Amino acid sequence: MSATTLLLQLIVILGTARVCGWVLRHLGQPGVVGEMAAGLMLGPAVMGALFPSLHGQIFAKESLGGLSALATVGLVLFMFVVGLELRASQGVKAQLKSAGWVGIASVIAPLGLGLAIAPALHPSLAPTGVGFWPFALFIAAALSITAFPVMARILKDRGLTRTPFGQLSLGAAAVVDVFAWVLLAFVVALAGAGEGYLGLLRTGGGAVALFAFLFLGLKPAYAWLLRTRAPDGEPSTTVLASLMIGLLVSALLTEWLHLHAVFGAFLFGACLPRDDRLLRSLQERIEPLSIVLLMPLFFALAGLGTTASAFSGAGIGALLLIVAVASIGKLAGGAIGARLAGYGWRDSLATGALMNARGLMELIVIKIGLDVGLIGPELFTMLLVMALATTAMTGPLINLVMGRKARAAEAARVES
């Protein structure tokens, strides 16, 4: 692959992502919805169908190696920051029990519905050689995901972050994502362990050993390093380099364990000391590179993995089923969980709507499934559209449930 081809790909991808993000933001959607839509537009279902010759020249399969490598680096950096941000604020801590109720209900409902529809999807959509249970568990995990970063952005844009149901939803999303990522790690290990239960045992044992090393060994070591070398929360170039090396080693180890590099990146971020100054400093240094430059490449690669056949024949019915089941599971699970925690119907329905936002986290999950061979391009396309649809409907549903006056009054009450 030539440098000219790579630079052309970068220009097309970043330009399309910025335009789509700008348009969707002006329509009241999070920018990530536009960037995800840009990836879908650059794939074979849209650009490949409208301009097949041009699409083949720019995104020839043999030219995607460099793009894939850059996207992987961006994904590792992004998941590192997500792990770093994984903490409970004081408002969330006060509602820990309630968040647990909502989180559990928001997992059980889509999990059960995912397992229920898996028998209908497996015969026609599972790749050859993929057994029913790895396939079914992956579908269940994919439907259970909630996008914490997207939810936080929606709440912030509407001035609802500090409201009771906003804090409740953020806490519940953390519960959901921890469970879903653990389940996904198990499914990926099950699919990637080529030596049956012995391979699965080795993968699981290695993952547990890595977890113990990071949190029992590396965490106190980094706490000492940051306390002595970065007391003001501003890591020096040497400290930052050590963090990046540790991040890459952790990502490499989980990849070697037949998991995915994102698990190692997430765990490494989660094991670092909880320091707001350090978090802000790392965000300022990493996010412009990962979110603005590298993550759109991940969206584009995801779009290139789609297929137009998902939108024809029986694929339409399967797509509608997946979107309906995913939405009902999250809306009902979140609302019922909030009601069980003692919230009124309005706040409960708003919580259910927020739990339905999947966004980038869903895209990461289904791309992992595609990479390890648990799903094929057709089901991947359907799940990508589901992620777009459920994320896009979150804002309008919040507006519908809360009402403009109620949202303004609630935000004003919190500010007072």
CSV table of C-alpha atoms in Angstrom, one decimal:
chain,number,residue,atom,x,y,z
A,1,MET,CA,0.0,0.0,0.0
A,2,SER,CA,1.4,3.4,-1.0
A,3,ALA,CA,1.5,6.5,1.2
A,4,THR,CA,-0.6,8.3,-1.4
A,5,THR,CA,-3.4,5.7,-1.1
A,6,LEU,CA,-3.4,5.9,2.7
A,7,LEU,CA,-3.4,9.7,2.7
A,8,LEU,CA,-6.3,9.7,0.2
A,9,GLN,CA,-8.3,7.3,2.4
A,10,LEU,CA,-7.6,9.5,5.5
A,11,ILE,CA,-8.9,12.6,3.6
A,12,VAL,CA,-12.1,10.9,2.4
A,13,ILE,CA,-12.8,9.3,5.8
A,14,LEU,CA,-12.1,12.3,8.0
A,15,GLY,CA,-14.0,14.7,5.6
A,16,THR,CA,-17.0,12.5,5.4
A,17,ALA,CA,-17.0,12.0,9.2
A,18,ARG,CA,-16.8,15.7,10.0
A,19,VAL,CA,-19.6,16.6,7.5
A,20,CYS,CA,-21.9,13.9,8.8
A,21,GLY,CA,-21.1,14.7,12.4
A,22,TRP,CA,-21.9,18.4,11.8
A,23,VAL,CA,-25.2,17.6,10.1
A,24,LEU,CA,-26.4,15.2,12.8
A,25,ARG,CA,-25.4,17.6,15.6
A,26,HIS,CA,-27.5,20.3,14.0
A,27,LEU,CA,-30.4,17.8,14.0
A,28,GLY,CA,-30.0,17.3,17.8
A,29,GLN,CA,-28.0,14.1,17.6
A,30,PRO,CA,-24.7,13.3,19.3
A,31,GLY,CA,-21.8,13.7,16.8
A,32,VAL,CA,-20.9,10.0,17.1
A,33,VAL,CA,-24.1,9.1,15.4
A,34,GLY,CA,-23.0,11.1,12.3
A,35,GLU,CA,-19.6,9.5,12.4
A,36,MET,CA,-21.1,6.0,12.6
A,37,ALA,CA,-23.4,6.9,9.7
A,38,ALA,CA,-20.4,8.2,7.7
A,39,GLY,CA,-18.7,4.7,8.1
A,40,LEU,CA,-21.9,3.1,6.8
A,41,MET,CA,-22.0,5.5,3.9
A,42,LEU,CA,-18.4,4.7,2.9
A,43,GLY,CA,-19.1,1.0,2.8
A,44,PRO,CA,-20.3,-1.3,0.0
A,45,ALA,CA,-24.0,-0.7,0.9
A,46,VAL,CA,-23.9,3.0,-0.1
A,47,MET,CA,-20.7,4.3,-1.8
A,48,GLY,CA,-19.9,0.8,-3.1
A,49,ALA,CA,-23.4,0.6,-4.7
A,50,LEU,CA,-23.5,4.1,-6.1
A,51,PHE,CA,-19.8,4.5,-7.2
A,52,PRO,CA,-18.4,0.9,-7.4
A,53,SER,CA,-15.4,1.8,-9.5
A,54,LEU,CA,-14.3,4.8,-7.3
A,55,HIS,CA,-15.0,2.8,-4.1
A,56,GLY,CA,-12.8,-0.1,-5.4
A,57,GLN,CA,-10.0,2.2,-6.2
A,58,ILE,CA,-9.9,4.1,-2.9
A,59,PHE,CA,-10.8,1.2,-0.6
A,60,ALA,CA,-9.3,-1.8,-2.3
A,61,LYS,CA,-9.1,-4.7,0.1
A,62,GLU,CA,-5.3,-5.1,-0.2
A,63,SER,CA,-4.8,-1.4,0.7
A,64,LEU,CA,-6.6,-1.5,4.1
A,65,GLY,CA,-3.7,-2.8,6.2
A,66,GLY,CA,-2.3,0.6,7.2
A,67,LEU,CA,-5.9,1.9,7.9
A,68,SER,CA,-6.6,-1.1,10.1
A,69,ALA,CA,-3.4,-0.6,12.1
A,70,LEU,CA,-4.2,3.0,12.7
A,71,ALA,CA,-7.8,2.2,13.7
A,72,THR,CA,-6.6,-0.4,16.2
A,73,VAL,CA,-4.3,2.2,17.8
A,74,GLY,CA,-7.2,4.6,18.0
A,75,LEU,CA,-9.4,2.0,19.5
A,76,VAL,CA,-6.8,1.0,22.2
A,77,LEU,CA,-6.4,4.7,23.2
A,78,PHE,CA,-10.1,5.3,23.3
A,79,MET,CA,-10.8,2.2,25.5
A,80,PHE,CA,-7.9,3.2,27.8
A,81,VAL,CA,-9.6,6.6,28.4
A,82,VAL,CA,-13.0,4.8,28.9
A,83,GLY,CA,-11.3,2.6,31.6
A,84,LEU,CA,-9.7,5.6,33.1
A,85,GLU,CA,-13.1,7.3,33.4
A,86,LEU,CA,-14.7,4.3,35.1
A,87,ARG,CA,-15.6,5.6,38.5
A,88,ALA,CA,-18.7,6.4,40.5
A,89,SER,CA,-19.3,10.1,41.2
A,90,GLN,CA,-20.7,11.1,44.6
A,91,GLY,CA,-24.2,11.4,43.1
A,92,VAL,CA,-24.0,7.9,41.7
A,93,LYS,CA,-22.6,6.4,44.9
A,94,ALA,CA,-25.6,7.7,46.8
A,95,GLN,CA,-27.8,5.8,44.4
A,96,LEU,CA,-25.7,2.6,44.2
A,97,LYS,CA,-28.5,0.3,45.2
A,98,SER,CA,-31.0,1.9,42.8
A,99,ALA,CA,-28.4,1.8,40.0
A,100,GLY,CA,-27.9,-1.9,40.7
A,101,TRP,CA,-31.6,-2.6,40.2
A,102,VAL,CA,-31.7,-0.7,36.9
A,103,GLY,CA,-28.5,-2.2,35.7
A,104,ILE,CA,-29.6,-5.8,36.5
A,105,ALA,CA,-33.0,-5.3,34.8
A,106,SER,CA,-31.4,-3.6,31.8
A,107,VAL,CA,-29.2,-6.6,31.4
A,108,ILE,CA,-31.7,-9.4,32.1
A,109,ALA,CA,-34.4,-8.2,29.7
A,110,PRO,CA,-32.3,-7.8,26.5
A,111,LEU,CA,-30.2,-10.8,27.5
A,112,GLY,CA,-33.3,-13.0,27.7
A,113,LEU,CA,-34.7,-11.6,24.5
A,114,GLY,CA,-31.4,-12.0,22.7
A,115,LEU,CA,-31.3,-15.7,23.7
A,116,ALA,CA,-34.9,-16.0,22.6
A,117,ILE,CA,-34.3,-14.8,19.0
A,118,ALA,CA,-31.0,-16.6,18.6
A,119,PRO,CA,-32.6,-19.9,17.3
A,120,ALA,CA,-34.3,-17.9,14.5
A,121,LEU,CA,-31.1,-16.2,13.5
A,122,HIS,CA,-28.5,-18.9,13.9
A,123,PRO,CA,-29.4,-21.2,10.9
A,124,SER,CA,-29.2,-18.4,8.3
A,125,LEU,CA,-26.8,-15.8,9.8
A,126,ALA,CA,-24.2,-17.7,11.8
A,127,PRO,CA,-20.9,-18.3,10.0
A,128,THR,CA,-20.1,-21.9,9.1
A,129,GLY,CA,-18.7,-23.8,12.1
A,130,VAL,CA,-19.9,-21.4,14.8
A,131,GLY,CA,-22.0,-23.4,17.4
A,132,PHE,CA,-25.3,-22.2,18.7
A,133,TRP,CA,-24.2,-21.2,22.2
A,134,PRO,CA,-21.3,-19.0,21.3
A,135,PHE,CA,-23.5,-17.3,18.7
A,136,ALA,CA,-26.5,-17.0,21.1
A,137,LEU,CA,-24.4,-15.6,23.9
A,138,PHE,CA,-22.7,-13.1,21.6
A,139,ILE,CA,-26.1,-11.9,20.4
A,140,ALA,CA,-27.3,-11.6,24.1
A,141,ALA,CA,-24.1,-9.6,25.0
A,142,ALA,CA,-24.5,-7.3,22.0
A,143,LEU,CA,-28.1,-6.5,22.9
A,144,SER,CA,-27.1,-5.8,26.5
A,145,ILE,CA,-24.6,-3.0,25.8
A,146,THR,CA,-25.3,0.6,26.8
A,147,ALA,CA,-23.0,3.4,25.6
A,148,PHE,CA,-21.9,5.2,28.8
A,149,PRO,CA,-20.0,8.0,26.8
A,150,VAL,CA,-23.0,8.7,24.5
A,151,MET,CA,-25.4,8.7,27.5
A,152,ALA,CA,-23.2,11.1,29.4
A,153,ARG,CA,-23.1,13.5,26.4
A,154,ILE,CA,-26.9,13.4,25.9
A,155,LEU,CA,-27.5,14.2,29.6
A,156,LYS,CA,-24.9,17.0,29.5
A,157,ASP,CA,-26.3,18.6,26.4
A,158,ARG,CA,-29.8,18.7,28.0
A,159,GLY,CA,-28.6,19.9,31.4
A,160,LEU,CA,-29.8,16.7,33.1
A,161,THR,CA,-26.5,15.2,34.3
A,162,ARG,CA,-27.1,16.1,38.0
A,163,THR,CA,-30.8,15.1,38.0
A,164,PRO,CA,-31.8,12.0,40.0
A,165,PHE,CA,-32.6,9.9,36.9
A,166,GLY,CA,-29.5,11.2,35.2
A,167,GLN,CA,-27.3,10.0,38.0
A,168,LEU,CA,-29.3,6.8,38.2
A,169,SER,CA,-28.8,6.1,34.5
A,170,LEU,CA,-25.0,6.8,34.6
A,171,GLY,CA,-24.6,4.4,37.5
A,172,ALA,CA,-26.7,1.7,35.9
A,173,ALA,CA,-24.8,2.1,32.6
A,174,ALA,CA,-21.5,1.3,34.5
A,175,VAL,CA,-23.1,-1.8,36.0
A,176,VAL,CA,-24.4,-2.9,32.6
A,177,ASP,CA,-21.2,-2.4,30.7
A,178,VAL,CA,-19.1,-4.2,33.3
A,179,PHE,CA,-21.4,-7.3,33.1
A,180,ALA,CA,-21.6,-7.1,29.3
A,181,TRP,CA,-17.8,-6.8,28.8
A,182,VAL,CA,-17.2,-9.8,31.2
A,183,LEU,CA,-19.8,-11.8,29.2
A,184,LEU,CA,-18.2,-10.8,25.9
A,185,ALA,CA,-14.8,-11.7,27.1
A,186,PHE,CA,-16.1,-15.2,28.0
A,187,VAL,CA,-17.7,-15.6,24.6
A,188,VAL,CA,-14.6,-14.4,22.7
A,189,ALA,CA,-12.5,-16.8,24.8
A,190,LEU,CA,-14.9,-19.6,24.1
A,191,ALA,CA,-14.8,-18.9,20.4
A,192,GLY,CA,-11.0,-18.3,20.2
A,193,ALA,CA,-9.8,-21.1,22.3
A,194,GLY,CA,-8.9,-23.6,19.6
A,195,GLU,CA,-8.1,-26.5,22.0
A,196,GLY,CA,-11.6,-26.9,23.6
A,197,TYR,CA,-12.0,-26.5,27.3
A,198,LEU,CA,-8.2,-26.7,27.9
A,199,GLY,CA,-7.7,-23.7,25.7
A,200,LEU,CA,-10.6,-21.9,27.4
A,201,LEU,CA,-9.2,-22.7,30.8
A,202,ARG,CA,-5.8,-21.3,29.7
A,203,THR,CA,-7.4,-18.1,28.3
A,204,GLY,CA,-9.5,-17.6,31.4
A,205,GLY,CA,-6.7,-18.3,33.7
A,206,GLY,CA,-4.4,-15.9,31.8
A,207,ALA,CA,-7.1,-13.2,32.0
A,208,VAL,CA,-7.5,-13.6,35.7
A,209,ALA,CA,-3.7,-13.5,36.2
A,210,LEU,CA,-3.5,-10.3,34.2
A,211,PHE,CA,-6.3,-8.7,36.1
A,212,ALA,CA,-4.7,-9.6,39.4
A,213,PHE,CA,-1.3,-8.3,38.3
A,214,LEU,CA,-2.8,-5.0,37.0
A,215,PHE,CA,-4.8,-4.3,40.1
A,216,LEU,CA,-2.7,-5.8,42.9
A,217,GLY,CA,0.8,-5.1,41.4
A,218,LEU,CA,0.8,-2.4,38.8
A,219,LYS,CA,-1.8,-0.1,40.4
A,220,PRO,CA,0.2,0.6,43.6
A,221,ALA,CA,3.3,0.9,41.5
A,222,TYR,CA,1.8,3.6,39.3
A,223,ALA,CA,0.2,5.3,42.3
A,224,TRP,CA,3.8,5.7,43.7
A,225,LEU,CA,5.2,6.8,40.4
A,226,LEU,CA,2.5,9.4,39.8
A,227,ARG,CA,2.7,10.6,43.4
A,228,THR,CA,6.5,11.1,43.2
A,229,ARG,CA,6.9,12.1,39.5
A,230,ALA,CA,3.6,13.9,38.8
A,231,PRO,CA,2.4,15.3,42.1
A,232,ASP,CA,0.5,18.1,40.3
A,233,GLY,CA,-1.4,15.6,38.1
A,234,GLU,CA,0.7,16.6,35.0
A,235,PRO,CA,2.7,13.5,33.9
A,236,SER,CA,6.1,14.3,32.4
A,237,THR,CA,7.1,12.9,29.0
A,238,THR,CA,8.9,10.0,30.7
A,239,VAL,CA,5.8,9.1,32.9
A,240,LEU,CA,3.5,9.4,29.8
A,241,ALA,CA,5.8,7.1,27.8
A,242,SER,CA,5.7,4.6,30.7
A,243,LEU,CA,1.9,4.7,30.7
A,244,MET,CA,1.8,4.2,26.9
A,245,ILE,CA,4.2,1.3,27.1
A,246,GLY,CA,2.1,-0.3,29.9
A,247,LEU,CA,-1.1,0.2,27.9
A,248,LEU,CA,0.4,-1.4,24.8
A,249,VAL,CA,1.8,-4.4,26.7
A,250,SER,CA,-1.6,-4.9,28.4
A,251,ALA,CA,-3.4,-4.8,25.0
A,252,LEU,CA,-0.8,-7.2,23.5
A,253,LEU,CA,-1.3,-9.7,26.4
A,254,THR,CA,-5.1,-9.9,26.0
A,255,GLU,CA,-4.6,-10.2,22.2
A,256,TRP,CA,-2.2,-13.1,22.9
A,257,LEU,CA,-4.7,-14.7,25.3
A,258,HIS,CA,-7.2,-15.0,22.4
A,259,LEU,CA,-9.2,-12.1,23.8
A,260,HIS,CA,-9.1,-8.7,22.0
A,261,ALA,CA,-6.7,-5.8,22.6
A,262,VAL,CA,-9.6,-3.6,23.8
A,263,PHE,CA,-9.9,-5.7,26.9
A,264,GLY,CA,-6.3,-5.0,27.9
A,265,ALA,CA,-6.6,-1.3,27.1
A,266,PHE,CA,-9.8,-1.0,29.2
A,267,LEU,CA,-8.3,-2.9,32.2
A,268,PHE,CA,-5.1,-0.9,32.1
A,269,GLY,CA,-7.1,2.4,32.2
A,270,ALA,CA,-9.3,1.1,35.0
A,271,CYS,CA,-6.3,0.1,37.2
A,272,LEU,CA,-4.7,3.5,37.2
A,273,PRO,CA,-5.2,5.7,40.4
A,274,ARG,CA,-8.4,7.8,40.5
A,275,ASP,CA,-7.1,11.3,40.1
A,276,ASP,CA,-9.2,14.0,38.4
A,277,ARG,CA,-6.1,16.0,37.4
A,278,LEU,CA,-4.5,13.0,35.8
A,279,LEU,CA,-7.7,12.2,34.0
A,280,ARG,CA,-8.0,15.7,32.6
A,281,SER,CA,-4.3,15.8,31.6
A,282,LEU,CA,-4.5,12.4,29.8
A,283,GLN,CA,-7.8,13.3,28.1
A,284,GLU,CA,-6.3,16.6,26.8
A,285,ARG,CA,-3.3,14.7,25.3
A,286,ILE,CA,-5.0,11.6,24.0
A,287,GLU,CA,-8.6,12.4,23.0
A,288,PRO,CA,-7.8,14.9,20.1
A,289,LEU,CA,-5.7,12.1,18.5
A,290,SER,CA,-7.9,9.2,19.2
A,291,ILE,CA,-11.4,10.7,18.8
A,292,VAL,CA,-10.8,13.3,16.0
A,293,LEU,CA,-8.2,11.4,13.9
A,294,LEU,CA,-8.2,7.7,14.6
A,295,MET,CA,-11.7,6.7,15.7
A,296,PRO,CA,-13.3,7.8,12.4
A,297,LEU,CA,-11.0,5.2,10.8
A,298,PHE,CA,-12.5,2.6,13.0
A,299,PHE,CA,-16.0,3.7,11.9
A,300,ALA,CA,-14.9,3.5,8.2
A,301,LEU,CA,-13.5,0.0,8.6
A,302,ALA,CA,-16.7,-1.1,10.3
A,303,GLY,CA,-18.6,0.4,7.4
A,304,LEU,CA,-16.4,-1.5,4.9
A,305,GLY,CA,-17.4,-4.7,6.7
A,306,THR,CA,-21.1,-4.3,5.9
A,307,THR,CA,-23.0,-5.8,3.0
A,308,ALA,CA,-26.0,-4.6,1.0
A,309,SER,CA,-27.6,-8.1,1.3
A,310,ALA,CA,-28.7,-7.2,4.8
A,311,PHE,CA,-31.3,-4.8,3.3
A,312,SER,CA,-33.0,-7.3,0.9
A,313,GLY,CA,-35.3,-10.3,1.2
A,314,ALA,CA,-35.4,-12.0,4.5
A,315,GLY,CA,-32.7,-9.7,5.8
A,316,ILE,CA,-35.3,-6.9,6.2
A,317,GLY,CA,-37.4,-9.0,8.6
A,318,ALA,CA,-34.4,-10.0,10.6
A,319,LEU,CA,-33.2,-6.4,10.8
A,320,LEU,CA,-36.6,-5.2,12.0
A,321,LEU,CA,-36.7,-8.0,14.6
A,322,ILE,CA,-33.3,-7.1,16.0
A,323,VAL,CA,-34.1,-3.4,16.2
A,324,ALA,CA,-37.4,-4.1,17.9
A,325,VAL,CA,-36.1,-6.6,20.4
A,326,ALA,CA,-33.1,-4.5,21.2
A,327,SER,CA,-35.3,-1.4,21.9
A,328,ILE,CA,-38.0,-3.2,23.8
A,329,GLY,CA,-35.4,-5.0,26.0
A,330,LYS,CA,-33.6,-1.9,27.1
A,331,LEU,CA,-36.7,0.4,27.4
A,332,ALA,CA,-38.6,-2.1,29.4
A,333,GLY,CA,-35.7,-3.3,31.5
A,334,GLY,CA,-34.5,0.2,32.4
A,335,ALA,CA,-38.0,1.4,33.2
A,336,ILE,CA,-39.0,-1.6,35.3
A,337,GLY,CA,-35.7,-1.4,37.1
A,338,ALA,CA,-36.2,2.3,38.0
A,339,ARG,CA,-39.8,1.6,39.1
A,340,LEU,CA,-38.5,-1.2,41.4
A,341,ALA,CA,-36.0,1.3,42.8
A,342,GLY,CA,-38.9,3.6,43.7
A,343,TYR,CA,-38.8,6.2,40.9
A,344,GLY,CA,-42.0,7.6,39.2
A,345,TRP,CA,-43.1,6.6,35.7
A,346,ARG,CA,-41.7,9.7,34.0
A,347,ASP,CA,-38.2,9.3,35.4
A,348,SER,CA,-38.4,5.5,34.9
A,349,LEU,CA,-39.3,5.8,31.2
A,350,ALA,CA,-36.6,8.4,30.7
A,351,THR,CA,-34.1,6.0,32.3
A,352,GLY,CA,-35.2,3.2,30.0
A,353,ALA,CA,-34.7,5.6,27.0
A,354,LEU,CA,-31.2,6.4,28.1
A,355,MET,CA,-30.3,2.8,28.6
A,356,ASN,CA,-31.2,2.2,25.0
A,357,ALA,CA,-28.3,4.3,23.7
A,358,ARG,CA,-25.6,2.0,22.4
A,359,GLY,CA,-23.4,4.1,20.1
A,360,LEU,CA,-19.7,3.5,19.8
A,361,MET,CA,-19.6,0.8,22.5
A,362,GLU,CA,-22.0,-1.4,20.5
A,363,LEU,CA,-19.9,-0.9,17.4
A,364,ILE,CA,-16.8,-2.0,19.2
A,365,VAL,CA,-18.5,-5.1,20.4
A,366,ILE,CA,-19.9,-6.2,17.1
A,367,LYS,CA,-16.6,-5.4,15.3
A,368,ILE,CA,-14.9,-7.8,17.8
A,369,GLY,CA,-17.6,-10.4,16.9
A,370,LEU,CA,-16.9,-10.0,13.2
A,371,ASP,CA,-13.1,-10.1,13.7
A,372,VAL,CA,-13.2,-13.3,15.7
A,373,GLY,CA,-15.7,-15.0,13.3
A,374,LEU,CA,-18.7,-15.2,15.6
A,375,ILE,CA,-20.9,-13.3,13.2
A,376,GLY,CA,-20.7,-12.7,9.4
A,377,PRO,CA,-21.0,-9.4,7.4
A,378,GLU,CA,-24.8,-9.7,7.0
A,379,LEU,CA,-25.6,-9.9,10.8
A,380,PHE,CA,-22.8,-7.4,11.5
A,381,THR,CA,-24.6,-4.9,9.2
A,382,MET,CA,-27.9,-5.5,10.9
A,383,LEU,CA,-26.4,-4.9,14.4
A,384,LEU,CA,-24.6,-1.8,13.1
A,385,VAL,CA,-27.9,-0.3,11.9
A,386,MET,CA,-29.5,-1.3,15.2
A,387,ALA,CA,-26.8,0.6,17.1
A,388,LEU,CA,-27.4,3.7,14.9
A,389,ALA,CA,-31.2,3.5,15.3
A,390,THR,CA,-31.3,2.9,19.0
A,391,THR,CA,-28.8,5.7,19.7
A,392,ALA,CA,-30.6,8.1,17.3
A,393,MET,CA,-33.9,7.5,19.0
A,394,THR,CA,-32.6,8.2,22.6
A,395,GLY,CA,-32.7,12.0,22.4
A,396,PRO,CA,-36.2,12.2,20.8
A,397,LEU,CA,-37.5,9.7,23.4
A,398,ILE,CA,-36.1,11.8,26.3
A,399,ASN,CA,-37.8,14.9,24.8
A,400,LEU,CA,-41.1,13.0,24.4
A,401,VAL,CA,-41.1,11.5,27.9
A,402,MET,CA,-39.8,14.5,29.9
A,403,GLY,CA,-41.5,17.3,27.8
A,404,ARG,CA,-39.8,20.6,27.4
A,405,LYS,CA,-41.3,22.3,30.5
A,406,ALA,CA,-40.5,19.3,32.7
A,407,ARG,CA,-36.9,19.1,31.4
A,408,ALA,CA,-36.4,22.9,32.0
A,409,ALA,CA,-37.9,22.7,35.5
A,410,GLU,CA,-35.9,19.7,36.5
A,411,ALA,CA,-32.6,21.2,35.2
A,412,ALA,CA,-33.4,24.5,37.0
A,413,ARG,CA,-34.3,22.6,40.3
A,414,VAL,CA,-30.9,20.9,40.2
A,415,GLU,CA,-29.0,24.1,39.5
A,416,SER,CA,-30.7,26.0,42.4
